[in-house]
Tab-separated table of N, CA and C in Angstrom:
chain	number	residue	atom	x	y	z
A	3	MET	N	1.024	-1.110	0.016
A	3	MET	CA	0.521	0.009	0.071
A	3	MET	C	0.829	1.418	-0.486
A	4	PRO	N	0.334	2.313	-0.577
A	4	PRO	CA	1.402	2.979	-0.974
A	4	PRO	C	0.846	4.726	0.481
A	5	THR	N	2.502	5.119	0.810
A	5	THR	CA	1.823	5.582	1.758
A	5	THR	C	1.490	7.526	1.123
A	6	ALA	N	1.455	7.655	2.102
A	6	ALA	CA	0.584	8.520	2.083
A	6	ALA	C	1.551	10.200	1.662
A	7	PRO	N	1.586	11.248	0.917
A	7	PRO	CA	2.537	12.202	0.927
A	7	PRO	C	2.656	13.112	1.856
A	8	ASP	N	4.312	13.442	3.044
A	8	ASP	CA	3.693	14.385	4.104
A	8	ASP	C	2.775	15.788	3.640
A	9	PRO	N	1.775	16.387	3.949
A	9	PRO	CA	1.293	17.732	3.785
A	9	PRO	C	2.646	18.313	4.089
A	10	ALA	N	2.367	19.399	3.563
A	10	ALA	CA	3.839	20.835	3.725
A	10	ALA	C	4.248	21.031	4.938
A	11	PRO	N	5.408	21.574	5.623
A	11	PRO	CA	5.306	21.858	7.009
A	11	PRO	C	4.530	22.365	7.215
A	12	CYS	N	4.340	21.938	9.217
A	12	CYS	CA	3.459	22.496	10.188
A	12	CYS	C	4.356	24.276	10.020
A	13	ASN	N	3.546	24.177	10.730
A	13	ASN	CA	3.456	26.184	11.578
A	13	ASN	C	3.661	25.948	12.388
A	14	GLN	N	4.639	26.694	12.675
A	14	GLN	CA	4.394	26.723	14.509
A	14	GLN	C	3.761	26.095	15.285
A	15	ASP	N	2.088	27.361	15.328
A	15	ASP	CA	1.718	26.278	16.002
A	15	ASP	C	1.205	25.003	15.705
A	16	GLU	N	1.227	24.692	14.606
A	16	GLU	CA	1.030	23.431	14.922
A	16	GLU	C	1.365	21.943	14.915
A	17	GLN	N	0.779	20.791	14.545
A	17	GLN	CA	1.095	19.402	15.204
A	17	GLN	C	1.037	18.706	13.792
A	18	LEU	N	1.982	17.677	13.820
A	18	LEU	CA	1.831	17.056	12.898
A	18	LEU	C	0.863	15.317	13.535
A	19	TYR	N	0.058	14.844	12.620
A	19	TYR	CA	-0.117	13.833	13.330
A	19	TYR	C	-0.398	12.817	12.353
A	20	GLU	N	-0.941	11.121	12.271
A	20	GLU	CA	-0.278	10.123	12.088
A	20	GLU	C	-1.455	9.687	11.787
A	21	CYS	N	-2.407	8.465	10.800
A	21	CYS	CA	-3.381	8.018	11.495
A	21	CYS	C	-2.532	6.648	10.755
A	22	PRO	N	-2.119	6.079	11.832
A	22	PRO	CA	-1.399	4.500	11.256
A	22	PRO	C	-2.658	3.319	10.577
A	23	GLU	N	-3.978	3.853	11.113
A	23	GLU	CA	-4.798	2.730	9.788
A	23	GLU	C	-4.418	2.422	8.577
A	24	CYS	N	-4.696	3.919	8.187
A	24	CYS	CA	-5.099	4.129	6.727
A	24	CYS	C	-3.666	5.570	6.195
A	25	GLY	N	-2.500	5.620	7.760
A	25	GLY	CA	-1.395	6.473	6.594
A	25	GLY	C	-1.674	7.798	6.399
A	26	LYS	N	-2.875	8.387	6.856
A	26	LYS	CA	-2.556	10.200	6.862
A	26	LYS	C	-2.115	10.312	7.068
A	27	ARG	N	-1.639	11.855	7.322
A	27	ARG	CA	-0.481	12.691	7.405
A	27	ARG	C	-1.710	14.173	8.011
A	28	LEU	N	-1.996	14.667	8.622
A	28	LEU	CA	-1.977	16.309	8.457
A	28	LEU	C	-2.746	16.823	9.726
A	29	CYS	N	-2.006	17.982	9.373
A	29	CYS	CA	-1.630	19.164	10.660
A	29	CYS	C	-2.414	20.004	10.787
A	30	SER	N	-2.406	20.310	12.508
A	30	SER	CA	-3.477	20.665	12.583
A	30	SER	C	-2.979	21.493	14.541
A	31	ALA	N	-3.306	22.784	14.559
A	31	ALA	CA	-3.491	23.710	15.471
A	31	ALA	C	-3.887	22.657	16.969
A	32	GLU	N	-4.874	22.223	16.818
A	32	GLU	CA	-5.915	21.076	17.810
A	32	GLU	C	-5.361	19.911	17.762
A	33	THR	N	-6.058	19.574	19.357
A	33	THR	CA	-5.619	18.423	19.851
A	33	THR	C	-6.540	17.122	18.105
A	34	ILE	N	-6.290	16.617	18.112
A	34	ILE	CA	-6.601	15.285	16.794
A	34	ILE	C	-6.447	14.309	18.126
A	35	THR	N	-7.589	13.615	18.049
A	35	THR	CA	-7.595	11.936	18.218
A	35	THR	C	-8.338	10.717	17.627
A	36	ALA	N	-9.099	11.614	16.017
A	36	ALA	CA	-8.975	10.155	15.202
A	36	ALA	C	-9.302	10.724	14.375
A	37	CYS	N	-8.861	10.452	13.193
A	37	CYS	CA	-8.635	10.658	12.083
A	37	CYS	C	-10.051	11.146	11.645
A	38	PRO	N	-10.050	12.189	10.911
A	38	PRO	CA	-10.699	12.276	9.568
A	38	PRO	C	-11.701	10.946	8.159
A	39	GLY	N	-10.070	10.677	8.062
A	39	GLY	CA	-10.567	9.729	6.866
A	39	GLY	C	-11.251	8.416	7.092
A	40	CYS	N	-10.878	7.557	7.714
A	40	CYS	CA	-10.812	6.483	8.816
A	40	CYS	C	-11.425	6.998	9.849
A	41	ASP	N	-11.443	8.096	11.374
A	41	ASP	CA	-12.267	7.177	11.825
A	41	ASP	C	-11.206	6.422	12.570
A	42	GLY	N	-9.789	5.914	12.915
A	42	GLY	CA	-8.925	5.691	13.969
A	42	GLY	C	-8.161	5.815	14.452
A	43	PRO	N	-7.553	5.763	15.744
A	43	PRO	CA	-6.393	6.448	16.444
A	43	PRO	C	-5.259	7.202	15.407
A	44	VAL	N	-5.031	8.309	16.087
A	44	VAL	CA	-3.916	8.790	15.433
A	44	VAL	C	-2.978	9.031	16.156
A	45	GLN	N	-1.394	9.380	15.707
A	45	GLN	CA	-0.071	9.802	16.636
A	45	GLN	C	0.505	10.897	17.027
A	46	ASN	N	0.567	10.955	17.261
A	46	ASN	CA	1.138	12.875	17.198
A	46	ASN	C	2.493	12.900	17.071
A	47	LEU	N	2.917	13.420	16.067
A	47	LEU	CA	4.086	12.608	15.226
A	47	LEU	C	5.464	13.798	15.510
A	48	SER	N	5.056	15.233	16.349
A	48	SER	CA	5.234	15.889	16.384
A	48	SER	C	7.047	15.478	17.485
A	49	ARG	N	7.645	16.801	17.275
A	49	ARG	CA	8.878	16.524	18.712
A	49	ARG	C	9.228	18.270	19.089
A	50	PRO	N	8.921	18.232	20.408
A	50	PRO	CA	8.936	19.770	21.220
A	50	PRO	C	10.479	19.642	20.406
A	51	ARG	N	11.034	21.643	20.004
A	51	ARG	CA	11.548	21.788	19.833
A	51	ARG	C	12.392	21.926	20.619
A	52	PRO	N	13.922	21.946	19.918
A	52	PRO	CA	14.724	22.031	21.063
A	52	PRO	C	15.017	23.508	21.510
A	53	GLU	N	15.270	24.078	23.249
A	53	GLU	CA	15.346	25.624	23.340
A	53	GLU	C	16.497	25.864	23.197
């Protein structure tokens, strides 16, 4: 199954989320708990920025 392309780099106040079930990735400034594509759980891939 091909993987979805990464979205454009997220803004500083947004975080990158990925759905392990369908592979969809999206950026959001709000906390996302379910994939809008398949309603599966999402993982936050964003890492805290070094200070």
